[in-house]
XYZ file of C-alpha atoms in Angstrom:
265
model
C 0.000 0.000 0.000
C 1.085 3.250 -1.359
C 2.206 6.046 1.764
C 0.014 8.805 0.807
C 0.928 12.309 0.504
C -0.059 15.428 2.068
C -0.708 18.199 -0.157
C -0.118 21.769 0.321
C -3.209 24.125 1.425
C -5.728 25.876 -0.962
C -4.192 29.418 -2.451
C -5.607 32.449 -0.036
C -7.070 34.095 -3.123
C -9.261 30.515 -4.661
C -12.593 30.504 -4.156
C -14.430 27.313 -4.112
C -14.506 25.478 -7.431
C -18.562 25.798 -7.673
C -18.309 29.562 -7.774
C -18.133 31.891 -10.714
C -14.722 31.397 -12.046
C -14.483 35.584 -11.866
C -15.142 35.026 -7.837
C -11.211 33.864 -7.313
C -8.252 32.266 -8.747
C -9.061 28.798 -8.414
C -8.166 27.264 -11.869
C -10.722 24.203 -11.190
C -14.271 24.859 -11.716
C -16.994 22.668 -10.281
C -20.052 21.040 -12.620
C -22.146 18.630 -10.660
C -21.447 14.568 -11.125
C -24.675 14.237 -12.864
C -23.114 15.749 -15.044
C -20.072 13.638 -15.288
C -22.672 10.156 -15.496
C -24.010 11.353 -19.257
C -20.659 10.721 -21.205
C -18.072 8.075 -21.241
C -15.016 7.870 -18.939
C -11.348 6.699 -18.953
C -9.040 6.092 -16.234
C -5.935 8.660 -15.981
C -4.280 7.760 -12.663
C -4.594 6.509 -9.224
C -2.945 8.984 -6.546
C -1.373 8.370 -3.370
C -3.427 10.862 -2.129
C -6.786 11.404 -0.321
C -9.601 12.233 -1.972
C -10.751 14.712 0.674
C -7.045 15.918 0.425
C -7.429 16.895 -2.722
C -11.679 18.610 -2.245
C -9.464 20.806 0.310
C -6.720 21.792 -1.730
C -8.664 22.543 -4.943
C -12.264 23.408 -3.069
C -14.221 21.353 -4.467
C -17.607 19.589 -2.954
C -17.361 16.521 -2.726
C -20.694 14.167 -3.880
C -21.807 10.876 -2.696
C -23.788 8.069 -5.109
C -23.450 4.475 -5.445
C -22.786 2.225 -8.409
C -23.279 -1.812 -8.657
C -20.072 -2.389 -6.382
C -21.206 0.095 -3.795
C -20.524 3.833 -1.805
C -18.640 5.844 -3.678
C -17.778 9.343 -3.150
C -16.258 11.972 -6.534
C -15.975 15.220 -7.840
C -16.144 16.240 -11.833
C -14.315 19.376 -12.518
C -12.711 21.172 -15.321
C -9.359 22.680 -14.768
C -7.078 23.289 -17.990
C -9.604 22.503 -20.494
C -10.307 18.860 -19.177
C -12.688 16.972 -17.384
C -11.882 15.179 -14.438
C -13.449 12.691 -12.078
C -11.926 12.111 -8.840
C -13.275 9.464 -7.104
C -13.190 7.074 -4.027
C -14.602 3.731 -4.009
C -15.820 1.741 -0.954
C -13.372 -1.569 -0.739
C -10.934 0.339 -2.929
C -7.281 0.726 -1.198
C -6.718 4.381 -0.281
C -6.088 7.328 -2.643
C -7.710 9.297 -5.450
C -8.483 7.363 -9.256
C -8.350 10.032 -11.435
C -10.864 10.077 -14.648
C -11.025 11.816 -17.693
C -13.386 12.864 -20.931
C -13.070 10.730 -23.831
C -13.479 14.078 -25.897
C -10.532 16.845 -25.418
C -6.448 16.632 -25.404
C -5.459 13.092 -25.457
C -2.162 13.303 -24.150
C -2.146 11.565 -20.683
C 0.798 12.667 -19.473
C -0.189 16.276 -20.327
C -3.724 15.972 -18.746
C -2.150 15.038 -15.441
C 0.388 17.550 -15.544
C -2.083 19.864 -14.944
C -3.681 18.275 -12.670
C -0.387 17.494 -11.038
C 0.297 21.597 -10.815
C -3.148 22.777 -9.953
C -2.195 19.958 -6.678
C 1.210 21.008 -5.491
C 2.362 18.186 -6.093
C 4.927 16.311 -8.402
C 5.005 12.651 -10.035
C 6.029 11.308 -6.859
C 2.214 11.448 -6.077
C 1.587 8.934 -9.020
C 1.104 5.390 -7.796
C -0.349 4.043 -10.893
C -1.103 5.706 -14.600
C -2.139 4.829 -18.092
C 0.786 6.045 -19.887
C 3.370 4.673 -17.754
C 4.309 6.416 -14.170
C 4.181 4.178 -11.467
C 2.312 1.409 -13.320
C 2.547 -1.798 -12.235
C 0.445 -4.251 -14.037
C 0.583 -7.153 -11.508
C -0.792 -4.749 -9.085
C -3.455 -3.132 -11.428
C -6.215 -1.150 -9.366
C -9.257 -2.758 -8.803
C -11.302 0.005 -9.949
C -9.823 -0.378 -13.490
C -11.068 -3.868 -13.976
C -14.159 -3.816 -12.653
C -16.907 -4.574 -15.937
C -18.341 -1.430 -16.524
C -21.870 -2.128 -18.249
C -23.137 0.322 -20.334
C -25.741 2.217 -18.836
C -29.787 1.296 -19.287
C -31.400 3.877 -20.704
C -35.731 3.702 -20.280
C -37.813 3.291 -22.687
C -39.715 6.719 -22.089
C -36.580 8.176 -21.747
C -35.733 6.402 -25.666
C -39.181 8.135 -26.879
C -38.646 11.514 -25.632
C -34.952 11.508 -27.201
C -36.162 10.929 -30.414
C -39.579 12.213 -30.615
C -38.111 15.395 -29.819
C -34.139 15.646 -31.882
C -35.068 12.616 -34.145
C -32.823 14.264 -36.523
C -29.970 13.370 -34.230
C -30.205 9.382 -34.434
C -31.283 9.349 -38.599
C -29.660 12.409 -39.681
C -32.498 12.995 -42.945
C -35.853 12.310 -41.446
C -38.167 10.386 -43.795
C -41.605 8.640 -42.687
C -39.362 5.288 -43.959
C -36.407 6.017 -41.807
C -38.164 7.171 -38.566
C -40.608 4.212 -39.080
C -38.235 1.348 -39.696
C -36.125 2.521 -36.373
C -38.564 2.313 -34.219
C -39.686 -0.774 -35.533
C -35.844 -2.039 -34.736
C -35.867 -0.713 -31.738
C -39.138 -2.605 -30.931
C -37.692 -5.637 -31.877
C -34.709 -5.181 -30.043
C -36.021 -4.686 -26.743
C -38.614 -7.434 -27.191
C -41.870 -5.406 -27.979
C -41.873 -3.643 -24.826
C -42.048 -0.124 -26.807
C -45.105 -0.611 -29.247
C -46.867 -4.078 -28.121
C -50.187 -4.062 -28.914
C -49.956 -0.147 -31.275
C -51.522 -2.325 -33.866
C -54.267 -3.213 -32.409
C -54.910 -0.121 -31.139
C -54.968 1.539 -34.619
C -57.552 -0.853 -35.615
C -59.759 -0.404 -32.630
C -59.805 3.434 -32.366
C -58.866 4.923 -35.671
C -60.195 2.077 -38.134
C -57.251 1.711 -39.541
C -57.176 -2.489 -41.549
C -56.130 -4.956 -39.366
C -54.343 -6.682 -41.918
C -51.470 -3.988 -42.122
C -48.606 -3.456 -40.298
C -48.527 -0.509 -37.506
C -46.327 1.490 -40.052
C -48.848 1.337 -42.667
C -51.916 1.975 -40.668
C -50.459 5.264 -39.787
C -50.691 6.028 -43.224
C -53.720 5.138 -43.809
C -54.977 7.613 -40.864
C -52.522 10.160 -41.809
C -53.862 10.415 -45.391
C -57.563 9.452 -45.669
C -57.852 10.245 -48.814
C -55.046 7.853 -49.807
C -51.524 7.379 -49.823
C -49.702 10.369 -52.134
C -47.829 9.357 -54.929
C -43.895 8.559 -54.885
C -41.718 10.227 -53.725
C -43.350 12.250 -51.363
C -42.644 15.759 -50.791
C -41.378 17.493 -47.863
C -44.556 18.561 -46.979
C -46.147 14.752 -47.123
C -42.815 13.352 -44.754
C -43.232 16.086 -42.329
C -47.144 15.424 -42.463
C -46.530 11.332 -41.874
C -44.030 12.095 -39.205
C -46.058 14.218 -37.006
C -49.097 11.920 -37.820
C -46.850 9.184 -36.738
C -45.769 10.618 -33.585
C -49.164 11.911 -32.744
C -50.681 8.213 -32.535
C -47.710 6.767 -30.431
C -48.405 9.596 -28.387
C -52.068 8.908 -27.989
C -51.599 5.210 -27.557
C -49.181 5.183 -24.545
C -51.689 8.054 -23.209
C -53.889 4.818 -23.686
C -51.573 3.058 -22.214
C -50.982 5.106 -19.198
C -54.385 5.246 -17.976
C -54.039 1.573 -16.763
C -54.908 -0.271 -19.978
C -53.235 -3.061 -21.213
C -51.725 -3.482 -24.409
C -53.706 -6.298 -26.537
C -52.055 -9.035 -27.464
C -50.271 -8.957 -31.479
C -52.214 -11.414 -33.491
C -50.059 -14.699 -34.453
């Protein structure tokens, strides 16, 4: 086990690291760990060093949360451009696993300078890293092993995504394209989005029960009958909304207790 080092007090003139970076000198600045939870991570470093050490010397608050291996307490901060995580783990050996941004300057070494700097502190702090200082493999930290599943994201929480920037997961939005995702999407997550839409379509809006949900949309979109290929702008846009519209209304259905009706063989 790694002797772990003290580190010098905060600057007189740094204000805490959630304040208005005009408030003080403090080069970190503070964004809540919700924040930190919506993009990837990668590890940087593990430091002999505590993690309330390092709230003091940089002023930072730090959070508590849990994951799927337990307590664990962290920060997420910019300072120099990056974004870091500095976390403690419950069960972990002491210190501070340092975390950074996919995105931004990839140069390890040169993230953790900074962070090194903004510390007090030297590479003598360093007890393991990803590019080299103080790594020894045999002795990786456990924190760096553990499977990190990718996060579950809710259905409802799928639906509001791309009802709302659907232009963001098909990049040209056609009736076809927006139609044949969520019907993957369906598939993929075992009905649990549009079970029973079908159904539904027929029972309230007339639409033939001998078409596919996709279809029937069309069908109550354009009474009058389908337009003629290709469609304009106008016509997508028109199918799209329609389309959205009746998903809407049918977990609305769905929402006021009733059950989805079983899909016909």
């Amino acid at each position: 086990m790694a002797e772990m080092i003290n580190l010098p007090d905060p600057e007189t003139d740094w204000a805490p690291a959630t304040s208005p970076q005009t408030e003080g000198g403090n080069p970190a600045w503070q964004c809540s760990l919700f924040r930190a939870a919506t993009e990837p991570l990668i590890s940087l470093a593990l430091l002999a060093v505590e993690l309330d050490a390092v709230a003091r010397r940089l002023r930072l608050t730090v959070e508590e949360s849990w994951d799927g291996h337990g307590a664990v307490r962290a920060a997420f901060f910019t300072l120099g451009g990056t974004d870091f995580v500095v976390t403690g783990h419950e069960g972990d050996p002491p210190g501070t696993y340092v975390w950074v941004r996919r995105s931004g300057p990839v140069d390890p070494a040169a993230r953790m300078a900074v962070l090194l700097r903004a510390l007090g502190v030297g590479t003598e702090a360093v007890t393991y890293s990803t590019w080299g200082v103080g790594t020894d493999l045999s002795r990786l930290p456990a924190a760096w092993t553990r499977p990190r599943s990718r996060p579950v994201e809710s259905h409802q929480r799928f639906w509001e995504g791309f009802r709302t920037r659907t232009g963001m997961y098909l990049g040209r939005v056609t009736y076809e394209g927006v139609a044949a995702y969520l019907d993957g999407y369906d598939h993929a997550c075992g009905g649990a989005l549009l079970t029973g839409l079908r159904e539904w379509l027929a029972d309230t809006h007339g639409a033939g029960r001998n078409l596919v949900w996709s279809a029937q949309v069309v069908q109550i979109t354009f009474p009058e009958g389908r337009p003629e290929s290709p469609w304009s702008p106008d016509e997508q846009r028109q199918a799209v909304d329609g389309l959205f519209t009746l998903v809407e209304e049918f977990f609305q259905h769905l929402a006021d207790g009733n059950v989805p009706a079983p899909s016909a063989g």
